[in-house]
Amino acid sequence: VSTSRLETFADGVFAIAATLLVLDVHAGPPLSDTLLRIWPSYVAYAVSFATIGIIWMNHHYVFSLIARVDRTFLLINVGFLMCVGFIPFPTGLVATHFRGPGLPPAALTYGATLIVTALLFNLLWFYAARRRRLLRPDADLRAVSGVSRSYAIGPVVYAVATVTAFADATAAVILFALITCFYVVESSVFGRSRARPEDQPASE
Amino acid sequence: VSTSRLETFADGVFAIAATLLVLDVHAGPPLSDTLLRIWPSYVAYAVSFATIGIIWMNHHYVFSLIARVDRTFLLINVGFLMCVGFIPFPTGLVATHFRGPGLPPAALTYGATLIVTALLFNLLWFYAARRRRLLRPDADLRAVSGVSRSYAIGPVVYAVATVTAFADATAAVILFALITCFYVVESSVFGRSRARPEDQPASE
Amino acid sequence: VSTSRLETFADGVFAIAATLLVLDVHAGPPLSDTLLRIWPSYVAYAVSFATIGIIWMNHHYVFSLIARVDRTFLLINVGFLMCVGFIPFPTGLVATHFRGPGLPPAALTYGATLIVTALLFNLLWFYAARRRRLLRPDADLRAVSGVSRSYAIGPVVYAVATVTAFADATAAVILFALITCFYVVESSVFGRSRARPEDQPASE
Amino acid sequence: VSTSRLETFADGVFAIAATLLVLDVHAGPPLSDTLLRIWPSYVAYAVSFATIGIIWMNHHYVFSLIARVDRTFLLINVGFLMCVGFIPFPTGLVATHFRGPGLPPAALTYGATLIVTALLFNLLWFYAARRRRLLRPDADLRAVSGVSRSYAIGPVVYAVATVTAFADATAAVILFALITCFYVVESSVFGRSRARPEDQPASE
């Protein structure tokens, strides 16, 4: 029962962080020009919303494998949500400074935020999965090690894209968008067979 | 059980997108003048809040017909919520530029957002309903095809109103408001008989 | 089960409207002066947060008497939440213009918002309670008529305070604060005996 | 069942207050300089997010010991949430004025907010625990008195840090951060044995 509150709080942070992204989309007059010129804001909104959505899907999947929580797990989760709630800040930076001299530091901030988010998500998972500490007794061994491998790659992928920003910030930003696209495709296409046992009865 | 988290996240986005609309209502001094002059802001708030409320009611209805979810459905749902979360931006544009030269692009942005929202809602529904992929075994065949027909009209209606903006942006904005009024009346009056089997026992 | 989504959406709007109130509390330098001078902002925050909290408590109580919902009820509820979500706007006006010439229109806007909110809450209740349309079969007759009488007074009380603003806006604002204080005291002291049968087992 | 709505509303306020903190993190050009110079904003975000997270964890723990609620408890809870929802304001003050003459009043405002929050949390707890008014019959006597002792210290600790601000505001702010660090460590390390009986079965 209690985990449901954890999920309510987490889903609240996910939903708010995603929806606050729209506050960074601004357009002053003359609208006919501005609305086209600010396309980086739209892309940044879409990429960060999709990123938060995919993190939410993974968080959701981890909780389907977990049987119980302890205070350390709750704390790691608060730290993880702290990162998710921070995503609107670097997203706004990248959108605002996309065509200016501020793009390299903006891209580094975005990358650093996502590296730390991915690291904390791994910490959350490995704390729960190590020696099956918090896992359900019936959690499938192969599903668990598949998740471990798949999540461990996250920080590496974001680190590579972030390092690219030192050479070419625009390339780094494109990489960030591509990573999100990859995860979208991966979880819908490749993830389909993996998802089979995950298909769940609806609540009503 | 798991679908409840999907609904918590979705309801969070709906509630936040609707409540953020109030941040676009501003009034500077002298208040006695300004508070009357900004009536388009009040109307925009009411129309967009009602639109989000009706989309929420339909989302809610779709979930009452669904038995299970898969990862592709989750992803489509994230894309759909991305559109819902974006609605405050074009709403603010229309309210701010209602009497200025920016109304045509503002109305086009509003219309485009609602067309894409309606398209993604259709994608969500047809993905679930096609060959009854995710539907409940006991979902009534006539209810299902009624929903299919009713939702398919949405993007068309918004496309007509949006195209009108090229000729007369004010007319387009009035059409957007009328569409919402129609849906409000439709779901309370005409929808009443349809709603009969939908009447649900309260949670307590 | 489905009503739980209605309540999730409603609780989301209540929580967001209440928490957004803090965005209207601003203080520029020199802080040592400003932080004292903006006391009307603190009072406005507290009064509106408490008002939203009490509306939430009443909404919660109504739902404990309701057995089922229909589409018309859902729509009235969306309209009611539209008013709740609007409360941060007039609250900000009153706080900002408390010592200026803008107080009368600000107080009128605040009062009008709360009158309409109270009217829609009555509409919500009487739609559900008329001929016991949506009530639980076991809803106590005396509780129901007690609620009807108590809620019907709300719009009248706010109308009196609002009309006062034409003569003396400061007095009207003090009345708004006193009304909230009255409801706080009423629901904790007088409401205690009434609450007896309402004492509910916790969810865990 | 009804308590679940209380928790939804509370979790909503917690999640929104925590996520709104990011709106106080701003960076104007030149980014490469600003992003480093605004480190107090990052620390303030982290400290306040962690503080809200720990308050949430304690709120969650209290509710696991409670069997039922009454209207007075609901009201105290609204007052308590009013304080939680206010935390973003003094957090923004401290972050913005960290290196300016405004730090003393900012630190006092932050401290005062947390003292009042801690006092209301104690009121919430002692109202529920006094003569075991709202406690579960099976709530462990030692757990209850452990909680009482631990929570009673909160306002004292924050009062000491706040009084420090009269002498040295920077020291006070460092104390605020250390208090949060202490609670983080305390609840993960020392709290581990205490948490044993609290380990709960997940909701799915």
PDB file of N, CA and C in Angstrom, chain C residues 76-143:
ATOM      1  N   ILE C  76     -19.821  19.530 -14.693  1.00  0.00           N
ATOM      2  CA  ILE C  76     -19.957  20.554 -13.645  1.00  0.00           C
ATOM      3  C   ILE C  76     -18.679  20.592 -12.824  1.00  0.00           C
ATOM      4  N   ASN C  77     -18.123  19.422 -12.566  1.00  0.00           N
ATOM      5  CA  ASN C  77     -16.898  19.353 -11.788  1.00  0.00           C
ATOM      6  C   ASN C  77     -15.739  20.063 -12.509  1.00  0.00           C
ATOM      7  N   VAL C  78     -15.660  19.908 -13.834  1.00  0.00           N
ATOM      8  CA  VAL C  78     -14.618  20.613 -14.590  1.00  0.00           C
ATOM      9  C   VAL C  78     -14.824  22.128 -14.463  1.00  0.00           C
ATOM     10  N   GLY C  79     -16.077  22.579 -14.570  1.00  0.00           N
ATOM     11  CA  GLY C  79     -16.359  24.004 -14.429  1.00  0.00           C
ATOM     12  C   GLY C  79     -15.990  24.511 -13.042  1.00  0.00           C
ATOM     13  N   PHE C  80     -16.296  23.706 -12.035  1.00  0.00           N
ATOM     14  CA  PHE C  80     -15.958  24.068 -10.662  1.00  0.00           C
ATOM     15  C   PHE C  80     -14.440  24.161 -10.482  1.00  0.00           C
ATOM     16  N   LEU C  81     -13.708  23.187 -11.035  1.00  0.00           N
ATOM     17  CA  LEU C  81     -12.248  23.214 -10.911  1.00  0.00           C
ATOM     18  C   LEU C  81     -11.653  24.396 -11.665  1.00  0.00           C
ATOM     19  N   MET C  82     -12.312  24.799 -12.767  1.00  0.00           N
ATOM     20  CA  MET C  82     -11.884  25.983 -13.509  1.00  0.00           C
ATOM     21  C   MET C  82     -11.862  27.208 -12.593  1.00  0.00           C
ATOM     22  N   CYS C  83     -12.859  27.310 -11.722  1.00  0.00           N
ATOM     23  CA  CYS C  83     -12.897  28.425 -10.769  1.00  0.00           C
ATOM     24  C   CYS C  83     -11.792  28.292  -9.727  1.00  0.00           C
ATOM     25  N   VAL C  84     -11.619  27.090  -9.205  1.00  0.00           N
ATOM     26  CA  VAL C  84     -10.578  26.874  -8.198  1.00  0.00           C
ATOM     27  C   VAL C  84      -9.205  27.223  -8.786  1.00  0.00           C
ATOM     28  N   GLY C  85      -8.966  26.776 -10.019  1.00  0.00           N
ATOM     29  CA  GLY C  85      -7.681  27.031 -10.663  1.00  0.00           C
ATOM     30  C   GLY C  85      -7.446  28.508 -10.942  1.00  0.00           C
ATOM     31  N   PHE C  86      -8.521  29.314 -10.931  1.00  0.00           N
ATOM     32  CA  PHE C  86      -8.414  30.736 -11.228  1.00  0.00           C
ATOM     33  C   PHE C  86      -8.058  31.547  -9.984  1.00  0.00           C
ATOM     34  N   ILE C  87      -8.296  30.985  -8.804  1.00  0.00           N
ATOM     35  CA  ILE C  87      -8.101  31.726  -7.546  1.00  0.00           C
ATOM     36  C   ILE C  87      -6.723  32.399  -7.427  1.00  0.00           C
ATOM     37  N   PRO C  88      -5.613  31.788  -7.892  1.00  0.00           N
ATOM     38  CA  PRO C  88      -4.325  32.486  -7.778  1.00  0.00           C
ATOM     39  C   PRO C  88      -4.312  33.864  -8.443  1.00  0.00           C
ATOM     40  N   PHE C  89      -5.080  34.059  -9.522  1.00  0.00           N
ATOM     41  CA  PHE C  89      -5.057  35.362 -10.204  1.00  0.00           C
ATOM     42  C   PHE C  89      -5.587  36.494  -9.328  1.00  0.00           C
ATOM     43  N   PRO C  90      -6.853  36.438  -8.837  1.00  0.00           N
ATOM     44  CA  PRO C  90      -7.302  37.543  -7.977  1.00  0.00           C
ATOM     45  C   PRO C  90      -6.531  37.632  -6.659  1.00  0.00           C
ATOM     46  N   THR C  91      -6.016  36.511  -6.163  1.00  0.00           N
ATOM     47  CA  THR C  91      -5.199  36.575  -4.943  1.00  0.00           C
ATOM     48  C   THR C  91      -3.976  37.448  -5.170  1.00  0.00           C
ATOM     49  N   GLY C  92      -3.316  37.237  -6.319  1.00  0.00           N
ATOM     50  CA  GLY C  92      -2.154  38.052  -6.655  1.00  0.00           C
ATOM     51  C   GLY C  92      -2.531  39.521  -6.787  1.00  0.00           C
ATOM     52  N   LEU C  93      -3.687  39.796  -7.389  1.00  0.00           N
ATOM     53  CA  LEU C  93      -4.132  41.191  -7.551  1.00  0.00           C
ATOM     54  C   LEU C  93      -4.287  41.880  -6.197  1.00  0.00           C
ATOM     55  N   VAL C  94      -4.999  41.209  -5.272  1.00  0.00           N
ATOM     56  CA  VAL C  94      -5.240  41.817  -3.963  1.00  0.00           C
ATOM     57  C   VAL C  94      -3.917  42.047  -3.233  1.00  0.00           C
ATOM     58  N   ALA C  95      -3.011  41.052  -3.296  1.00  0.00           N
ATOM     59  CA  ALA C  95      -1.731  41.185  -2.592  1.00  0.00           C
ATOM     60  C   ALA C  95      -0.918  42.344  -3.161  1.00  0.00           C
ATOM     61  N   THR C  96      -0.882  42.460  -4.493  1.00  0.00           N
ATOM     62  CA  THR C  96      -0.055  43.478  -5.138  1.00  0.00           C
ATOM     63  C   THR C  96      -0.624  44.882  -4.958  1.00  0.00           C
ATOM     64  N   HIS C  97      -1.950  45.012  -4.999  1.00  0.00           N
ATOM     65  CA  HIS C  97      -2.565  46.332  -5.002  1.00  0.00           C
ATOM     66  C   HIS C  97      -3.170  46.698  -3.656  1.00  0.00           C
ATOM     67  N   PHE C  98      -2.739  45.995  -2.587  1.00  0.00           N
ATOM     68  CA  PHE C  98      -3.405  46.189  -1.304  1.00  0.00           C
ATOM     69  C   PHE C  98      -3.350  47.642  -0.829  1.00  0.00           C
ATOM     70  N   ARG C  99      -2.245  48.332  -1.098  1.00  0.00           N
ATOM     71  CA  ARG C  99      -2.124  49.712  -0.617  1.00  0.00           C
ATOM     72  C   ARG C  99      -2.278  50.745  -1.718  1.00  0.00           C
ATOM     73  N   GLY C 100      -2.766  50.316  -2.901  1.00  0.00           N
ATOM     74  CA  GLY C 100      -2.842  51.261  -4.013  1.00  0.00           C
ATOM     75  C   GLY C 100      -4.279  51.509  -4.438  1.00  0.00           C
ATOM     76  N   PRO C 101      -4.447  52.321  -5.509  1.00  0.00           N
ATOM     77  CA  PRO C 101      -5.788  52.633  -6.003  1.00  0.00           C
ATOM     78  C   PRO C 101      -6.457  51.431  -6.679  1.00  0.00           C
ATOM     79  N   GLY C 102      -5.683  50.358  -6.910  1.00  0.00           N
ATOM     80  CA  GLY C 102      -6.249  49.194  -7.593  1.00  0.00           C
ATOM     81  C   GLY C 102      -6.995  48.248  -6.656  1.00  0.00           C
ATOM     82  N   LEU C 103      -7.041  48.560  -5.347  1.00  0.00           N
ATOM     83  CA  LEU C 103      -7.648  47.594  -4.438  1.00  0.00           C
ATOM     84  C   LEU C 103      -9.128  47.335  -4.727  1.00  0.00           C
ATOM     85  N   PRO C 104      -9.965  48.399  -4.982  1.00  0.00           N
ATOM     86  CA  PRO C 104     -11.390  48.087  -5.228  1.00  0.00           C
ATOM     87  C   PRO C 104     -11.596  47.088  -6.376  1.00  0.00           C
ATOM     88  N   PRO C 105     -11.041  47.339  -7.595  1.00  0.00           N
ATOM     89  CA  PRO C 105     -11.271  46.319  -8.637  1.00  0.00           C
ATOM     90  C   PRO C 105     -10.650  44.956  -8.282  1.00  0.00           C
ATOM     91  N   ALA C 106      -9.519  44.973  -7.580  1.00  0.00           N
ATOM     92  CA  ALA C 106      -8.905  43.698  -7.191  1.00  0.00           C
ATOM     93  C   ALA C 106      -9.821  42.923  -6.247  1.00  0.00           C
ATOM     94  N   ALA C 107     -10.395  43.638  -5.267  1.00  0.00           N
ATOM     95  CA  ALA C 107     -11.289  42.973  -4.312  1.00  0.00           C
ATOM     96  C   ALA C 107     -12.552  42.467  -5.000  1.00  0.00           C
ATOM     97  N   LEU C 108     -13.073  43.260  -5.954  1.00  0.00           N
ATOM     98  CA  LEU C 108     -14.255  42.807  -6.698  1.00  0.00           C
ATOM     99  C   LEU C 108     -13.941  41.527  -7.479  1.00  0.00           C
ATOM    100  N   THR C 109     -12.746  41.481  -8.109  1.00  0.00           N
ATOM    101  CA  THR C 109     -12.376  40.286  -8.879  1.00  0.00           C
ATOM    102  C   THR C 109     -12.250  39.081  -7.965  1.00  0.00           C
ATOM    103  N   TYR C 110     -11.628  39.301  -6.788  1.00  0.00           N
ATOM    104  CA  TYR C 110     -11.495  38.206  -5.827  1.00  0.00           C
ATOM    105  C   TYR C 110     -12.869  37.712  -5.394  1.00  0.00           C
ATOM    106  N   GLY C 111     -13.737  38.672  -5.028  1.00  0.00           N
ATOM    107  CA  GLY C 111     -15.074  38.302  -4.576  1.00  0.00           C
ATOM    108  C   GLY C 111     -15.868  37.587  -5.656  1.00  0.00           C
ATOM    109  N   ALA C 112     -15.809  38.126  -6.896  1.00  0.00           N
ATOM    110  CA  ALA C 112     -16.563  37.508  -7.995  1.00  0.00           C
ATOM    111  C   ALA C 112     -16.097  36.071  -8.214  1.00  0.00           C
ATOM    112  N   THR C 113     -14.770  35.859  -8.162  1.00  0.00           N
ATOM    113  CA  THR C 113     -14.243  34.508  -8.355  1.00  0.00           C
ATOM    114  C   THR C 113     -14.792  33.558  -7.301  1.00  0.00           C
ATOM    115  N   LEU C 114     -14.841  34.032  -6.036  1.00  0.00           N
ATOM    116  CA  LEU C 114     -15.297  33.129  -4.978  1.00  0.00           C
ATOM    117  C   LEU C 114     -16.808  32.930  -4.994  1.00  0.00           C
ATOM    118  N   ILE C 115     -17.554  33.956  -5.447  1.00  0.00           N
ATOM    119  CA  ILE C 115     -19.002  33.764  -5.608  1.00  0.00           C
ATOM    120  C   ILE C 115     -19.270  32.690  -6.658  1.00  0.00           C
ATOM    121  N   VAL C 116     -18.614  32.810  -7.819  1.00  0.00           N
ATOM    122  CA  VAL C 116     -18.851  31.835  -8.890  1.00  0.00           C
ATOM    123  C   VAL C 116     -18.391  30.440  -8.449  1.00  0.00           C
ATOM    124  N   THR C 117     -17.259  30.370  -7.742  1.00  0.00           N
ATOM    125  CA  THR C 117     -16.802  29.075  -7.231  1.00  0.00           C
ATOM    126  C   THR C 117     -17.847  28.462  -6.310  1.00  0.00           C
ATOM    127  N   ALA C 118     -18.398  29.279  -5.397  1.00  0.00           N
ATOM    128  CA  ALA C 118     -19.399  28.770  -4.453  1.00  0.00           C
ATOM    129  C   ALA C 118     -20.670  28.360  -5.181  1.00  0.00           C
ATOM    130  N   LEU C 119     -21.062  29.137  -6.218  1.00  0.00           N
ATOM    131  CA  LEU C 119     -22.261  28.772  -6.985  1.00  0.00           C
ATOM    132  C   LEU C 119     -22.062  27.433  -7.684  1.00  0.00           C
ATOM    133  N   LEU C 120     -20.890  27.231  -8.279  1.00  0.00           N
ATOM    134  CA  LEU C 120     -20.666  25.983  -8.993  1.00  0.00           C
ATOM    135  C   LEU C 120     -20.564  24.806  -8.031  1.00  0.00           C
ATOM    136  N   PHE C 121     -20.047  25.077  -6.821  1.00  0.00           N
ATOM    137  CA  PHE C 121     -19.998  23.998  -5.838  1.00  0.00           C
ATOM    138  C   PHE C 121     -21.421  23.605  -5.430  1.00  0.00           C
ATOM    139  N   ASN C 122     -22.307  24.610  -5.314  1.00  0.00           N
ATOM    140  CA  ASN C 122     -23.705  24.316  -5.024  1.00  0.00           C
ATOM    141  C   ASN C 122     -24.354  23.545  -6.170  1.00  0.00           C
ATOM    142  N   LEU C 123     -24.062  23.962  -7.410  1.00  0.00           N
ATOM    143  CA  LEU C 123     -24.614  23.263  -8.578  1.00  0.00           C
ATOM    144  C   LEU C 123     -24.173  21.797  -8.541  1.00  0.00           C
ATOM    145  N   LEU C 124     -22.884  21.586  -8.257  1.00  0.00           N
ATOM    146  CA  LEU C 124     -22.329  20.222  -8.170  1.00  0.00           C
ATOM    147  C   LEU C 124     -23.092  19.412  -7.135  1.00  0.00           C
ATOM    148  N   TRP C 125     -23.286  20.021  -5.973  1.00  0.00           N
ATOM    149  CA  TRP C 125     -23.942  19.306  -4.880  1.00  0.00           C
ATOM    150  C   TRP C 125     -25.417  19.040  -5.174  1.00  0.00           C
ATOM    151  N   PHE C 126     -26.141  20.107  -5.643  1.00  0.00           N
ATOM    152  CA  PHE C 126     -27.576  19.907  -5.828  1.00  0.00           C
ATOM    153  C   PHE C 126     -27.858  19.001  -7.031  1.00  0.00           C
ATOM    154  N   TYR C 127     -26.968  19.022  -8.038  1.00  0.00           N
ATOM    155  CA  TYR C 127     -27.142  18.060  -9.130  1.00  0.00           C
ATOM    156  C   TYR C 127     -27.062  16.632  -8.594  1.00  0.00           C
ATOM    157  N   ALA C 128     -26.124  16.397  -7.677  1.00  0.00           N
ATOM    158  CA  ALA C 128     -25.950  15.044  -7.130  1.00  0.00           C
ATOM    159  C   ALA C 128     -27.057  14.692  -6.146  1.00  0.00           C
ATOM    160  N   ALA C 129     -27.514  15.695  -5.366  1.00  0.00           N
ATOM    161  CA  ALA C 129     -28.407  15.400  -4.243  1.00  0.00           C
ATOM    162  C   ALA C 129     -29.880  15.432  -4.630  1.00  0.00           C
ATOM    163  N   ARG C 130     -30.225  16.142  -5.748  1.00  0.00           N
ATOM    164  CA  ARG C 130     -31.634  16.285  -6.111  1.00  0.00           C
ATOM    165  C   ARG C 130     -32.237  14.900  -6.368  1.00  0.00           C
ATOM    166  N   ARG C 131     -33.333  14.648  -5.660  1.00  0.00           N
ATOM    167  CA  ARG C 131     -33.972  13.318  -5.703  1.00  0.00           C
ATOM    168  C   ARG C 131     -32.932  12.224  -5.493  1.00  0.00           C
ATOM    169  N   ARG C 132     -31.900  12.561  -4.725  1.00  0.00           N
ATOM    170  CA  ARG C 132     -30.828  11.614  -4.369  1.00  0.00           C
ATOM    171  C   ARG C 132     -30.224  10.948  -5.600  1.00  0.00           C
ATOM    172  N   ARG C 133     -30.182  11.709  -6.731  1.00  0.00           N
ATOM    173  CA  ARG C 133     -29.751  11.175  -8.017  1.00  0.00           C
ATOM    174  C   ARG C 133     -28.478  10.331  -7.940  1.00  0.00           C
ATOM    175  N   LEU C 134     -27.404  10.928  -7.355  1.00  0.00           N
ATOM    176  CA  LEU C 134     -26.115  10.224  -7.367  1.00  0.00           C
ATOM    177  C   LEU C 134     -25.673   9.800  -5.969  1.00  0.00           C
ATOM    178  N   LEU C 135     -26.563  10.001  -4.968  1.00  0.00           N
ATOM    179  CA  LEU C 135     -26.148   9.734  -3.580  1.00  0.00           C
ATOM    180  C   LEU C 135     -26.076   8.237  -3.289  1.00  0.00           C
ATOM    181  N   ARG C 136     -25.288   7.924  -2.262  1.00  0.00           N
ATOM    182  CA  ARG C 136     -25.252   6.547  -1.779  1.00  0.00           C
ATOM    183  C   ARG C 136     -26.600   6.227  -1.151  1.00  0.00           C
ATOM    184  N   PRO C 137     -27.065   5.009  -1.291  1.00  0.00           N
ATOM    185  CA  PRO C 137     -28.353   4.657  -0.699  1.00  0.00           C
ATOM    186  C   PRO C 137     -28.349   4.873   0.818  1.00  0.00           C
ATOM    187  N   ASP C 138     -27.182   4.688   1.439  1.00  0.00           N
ATOM    188  CA  ASP C 138     -27.115   4.792   2.899  1.00  0.00           C
ATOM    189  C   ASP C 138     -26.727   6.195   3.378  1.00  0.00           C
ATOM    190  N   ALA C 139     -26.718   7.207   2.452  1.00  0.00           N
ATOM    191  CA  ALA C 139     -26.358   8.570   2.875  1.00  0.00           C
ATOM    192  C   ALA C 139     -27.427   9.095   3.837  1.00  0.00           C
ATOM    193  N   ASP C 140     -26.999   9.515   5.007  1.00  0.00           N
ATOM    194  CA  ASP C 140     -27.915   9.951   6.057  1.00  0.00           C
ATOM    195  C   ASP C 140     -28.701  11.190   5.629  1.00  0.00           C
ATOM    196  N   LEU C 141     -30.034  11.127   5.762  1.00  0.00           N
ATOM    197  CA  LEU C 141     -30.906  12.216   5.320  1.00  0.00           C
ATOM    198  C   LEU C 141     -30.556  13.526   6.009  1.00  0.00           C
ATOM    199  N   ARG C 142     -30.254  13.459   7.314  1.00  0.00           N
ATOM    200  CA  ARG C 142     -29.959  14.694   8.032  1.00  0.00           C
ATOM    201  C   ARG C 142     -28.614  15.274   7.624  1.00  0.00           C
ATOM    202  N   ALA C 143     -27.624  14.409   7.371  1.00  0.00           N
ATOM    203  CA  ALA C 143     -26.335  14.885   6.875  1.00  0.00           C
ATOM    204  C   ALA C 143     -26.529  15.608   5.548  1.00  0.00           C
TER     205      ALA C 143
END
